[in-house]
C-alpha positions as YAML, in Angstrom:
chain: A
units: angstrom
residues:
- id: 1
  name: MET
  ca: [-11.02, 22.52, -9.49]
- id: 2
  name: LYS
  ca: [-9.23, 23.66, -6.36]
- id: 3
  name: GLN
  ca: [-5.88, 22.30, -5.28]
- id: 4
  name: PRO
  ca: [-6.20, 19.38, -2.84]
- id: 5
  name: LYS
  ca: [-4.80, 19.67, 0.67]
- id: 6
  name: LEU
  ca: [-1.61, 17.65, 0.92]
- id: 7
  name: ILE
  ca: [-1.62, 15.17, 3.78]
- id: 8
  name: ARG
  ca: [1.49, 13.17, 4.58]
- id: 9
  name: LYS
  ca: [1.23, 9.80, 6.30]
- id: 10
  name: TYR
  ca: [4.28, 8.87, 8.33]
- id: 11
  name: VAL
  ca: [5.60, 5.43, 9.24]
- id: 12
  name: ASN
  ca: [4.18, 5.82, 12.74]
- id: 13
  name: ARG
  ca: [0.74, 6.03, 11.02]
- id: 14
  name: ARG
  ca: [0.30, 9.71, 11.90]
- id: 15
  name: LEU
  ca: [-1.27, 12.02, 9.35]
- id: 16
  name: TYR
  ca: [0.13, 15.51, 8.86]
- id: 17
  name: ASP
  ca: [-1.78, 18.33, 7.16]
- id: 18
  name: THR
  ca: [0.93, 20.31, 5.37]
- id: 19
  name: THR
  ca: [-1.35, 23.31, 4.74]
- id: 20
  name: GLN
  ca: [-2.17, 23.76, 8.44]
- id: 21
  name: SER
  ca: [1.17, 22.41, 9.73]
- id: 22
  name: ARG
  ca: [-0.47, 20.08, 12.22]
- id: 23
  name: TYR
  ca: [-1.19, 16.43, 12.84]
- id: 24
  name: VAL
  ca: [-4.72, 15.30, 12.03]
- id: 25
  name: ASN
  ca: [-6.77, 12.16, 12.48]
- id: 26
  name: LEU
  ca: [-9.33, 10.43, 10.27]
- id: 27
  name: GLU
  ca: [-12.20, 12.39, 11.84]
- id: 28
  name: ASP
  ca: [-10.42, 15.67, 11.05]
- id: 29
  name: LEU
  ca: [-10.05, 14.55, 7.42]
- id: 30
  name: ARG
  ca: [-13.72, 13.51, 7.30]
- id: 31
  name: ARG
  ca: [-14.75, 16.97, 8.49]
- id: 32
  name: LEU
  ca: [-12.52, 18.64, 5.88]
- id: 33
  name: ILE
  ca: [-14.10, 16.54, 3.13]
- id: 34
  name: VAL
  ca: [-17.66, 17.14, 4.37]
- id: 35
  name: ASN
  ca: [-16.90, 20.87, 4.28]
- id: 36
  name: GLY
  ca: [-15.84, 20.63, 0.63]
- id: 37
  name: ALA
  ca: [-12.08, 20.17, 0.79]
- id: 38
  name: GLU
  ca: [-10.25, 17.81, -1.52]
- id: 39
  name: ILE
  ca: [-7.32, 15.88, -0.06]
- id: 40
  name: LYS
  ca: [-4.32, 14.05, -1.42]
- id: 41
  name: VAL
  ca: [-2.52, 11.65, 0.91]
- id: 42
  name: ILE
  ca: [1.10, 10.71, 0.31]
- id: 43
  name: GLU
  ca: [3.01, 7.95, 2.12]
- id: 44
  name: GLN
  ca: [6.05, 9.83, 3.41]
- id: 45
  name: SER
  ca: [8.44, 6.87, 3.30]
- id: 46
  name: THR
  ca: [7.70, 5.80, -0.29]
- id: 47
  name: GLY
  ca: [6.13, 8.85, -1.94]
- id: 48
  name: ASP
  ca: [3.17, 6.69, -3.01]
- id: 49
  name: GLU
  ca: [-0.26, 8.29, -3.20]
- id: 50
  name: ILE
  ca: [-2.58, 6.48, -0.78]
- id: 51
  name: THR
  ca: [-5.61, 8.77, -0.90]
- id: 52
  name: THR
  ca: [-8.04, 5.99, -1.83]
- id: 53
  name: THR
  ca: [-6.85, 3.80, 1.05]
- id: 54
  name: VAL
  ca: [-7.28, 6.61, 3.57]
- id: 55
  name: LEU
  ca: [-10.72, 7.51, 2.19]
- id: 56
  name: LEU
  ca: [-11.77, 3.87, 2.57]
- id: 57
  name: GLN
  ca: [-10.54, 3.97, 6.18]
- id: 58
  name: ILE
  ca: [-12.73, 7.03, 6.78]
- id: 59
  name: ILE
  ca: [-15.73, 5.22, 5.29]
- id: 60
  name: GLU
  ca: [-14.98, 2.18, 7.46]
- id: 61
  name: GLU
  ca: [-14.86, 4.33, 10.60]
- id: 62
  name: THR
  ca: [-18.15, 5.98, 9.61]
- id: 63
  name: GLN
  ca: [-19.76, 2.58, 9.06]
- id: 64
  name: ARG
  ca: [-18.46, 1.34, 12.39]
- id: 65
  name: SER
  ca: [-19.88, 4.35, 14.22]
- id: 66
  name: GLY
  ca: [-23.42, 3.57, 13.13]
- id: 67
  name: SER
  ca: [-23.86, 4.90, 9.60]
- id: 68
  name: LYS
  ca: [-25.18, 2.13, 7.39]
- id: 69
  name: LEU
  ca: [-24.70, 3.83, 4.03]
- id: 70
  name: LEU
  ca: [-23.00, 0.86, 2.43]
- id: 71
  name: GLN
  ca: [-25.13, -2.24, 2.73]
- id: 72
  name: PRO
  ca: [-23.59, -5.73, 2.44]
- id: 73
  name: GLU
  ca: [-25.45, -6.40, -0.82]
- id: 74
  name: PHE
  ca: [-23.98, -3.26, -2.41]
- id: 75
  name: LEU
  ca: [-20.46, -4.09, -1.24]
- id: 76
  name: SER
  ca: [-20.76, -7.68, -2.44]
- id: 77
  name: GLN
  ca: [-21.91, -6.50, -5.85]
- id: 78
  name: LEU
  ca: [-19.07, -3.99, -6.01]
- id: 79
  name: ILE
  ca: [-16.57, -6.76, -5.26]
- id: 80
  name: ARG
  ca: [-18.11, -8.89, -8.02]
- id: 81
  name: LEU
  ca: [-17.91, -6.01, -10.49]
- id: 82
  name: THR
  ca: [-14.27, -5.37, -9.73]
- id: 83
  name: ALA
  ca: [-13.41, -9.07, -9.96]
- id: 84
  name: SER
  ca: [-13.93, -9.01, -13.69]
- id: 85
  name: ASP
  ca: [-11.69, -6.33, -15.11]
- id: 86
  name: ASN
  ca: [-13.53, -6.49, -18.43]
- id: 87
  name: ASP
  ca: [-14.95, -2.97, -18.33]
- id: 88
  name: PRO
  ca: [-12.37, -0.18, -18.20]
- id: 89
  name: THR
  ca: [-15.18, 2.40, -18.12]
- id: 90
  name: LEU
  ca: [-16.63, 1.08, -14.85]
- id: 91
  name: PRO
  ca: [-14.83, 3.52, -12.52]
- id: 92
  name: ASP
  ca: [-15.98, 6.52, -14.57]
- id: 93
  name: ARG
  ca: [-19.54, 5.21, -14.77]
- id: 94
  name: LEU
  ca: [-19.67, 4.66, -11.00]
- id: 95
  name: ASN
  ca: [-18.30, 8.17, -10.40]
- id: 96
  name: ASN
  ca: [-20.84, 9.67, -12.78]
- id: 97
  name: ALA
  ca: [-23.71, 7.81, -11.10]
- id: 98
  name: LEU
  ca: [-22.64, 9.05, -7.67]
- id: 99
  name: ARG
  ca: [-22.13, 12.59, -8.97]
- id: 100
  name: SER
  ca: [-25.66, 12.55, -10.43]
- id: 101
  name: ALA
  ca: [-27.12, 11.28, -7.16]
- id: 102
  name: THR
  ca: [-25.26, 14.01, -5.25]
- id: 103
  name: GLU
  ca: [-26.60, 16.68, -7.60]
- id: 104
  name: VAL
  ca: [-30.16, 15.42, -7.12]
- id: 105
  name: LEU
  ca: [-29.76, 15.51, -3.33]
- id: 106
  name: SER
  ca: [-28.21, 18.98, -3.44]
- id: 107
  name: ALA
  ca: [-31.08, 20.31, -5.55]
- id: 108
  name: ALA
  ca: [-33.70, 18.99, -3.12]
...
């Protein structure tokens, strides 16, 4: 697995790509990901990793711009699944299901 690009998020909400030494926006990050890059986003002020939060923001922007990948029924069910923390294997199973679906689409 290749090393993820390190992105720093500053207090002013700007994102900085440390590998390219430039500021980027969510669309830039979306394009990087679509082209196969992995990213890791760090909150500059705290050092906390916030990759998941930024990825969710990218998905939200994509949904808002017309893509209807995530339907309300799916999101509601996902919220229900996460409400009961009874299954510690759920994240891995969801990742595996998505990975399998991606492989099927790539093979087609």
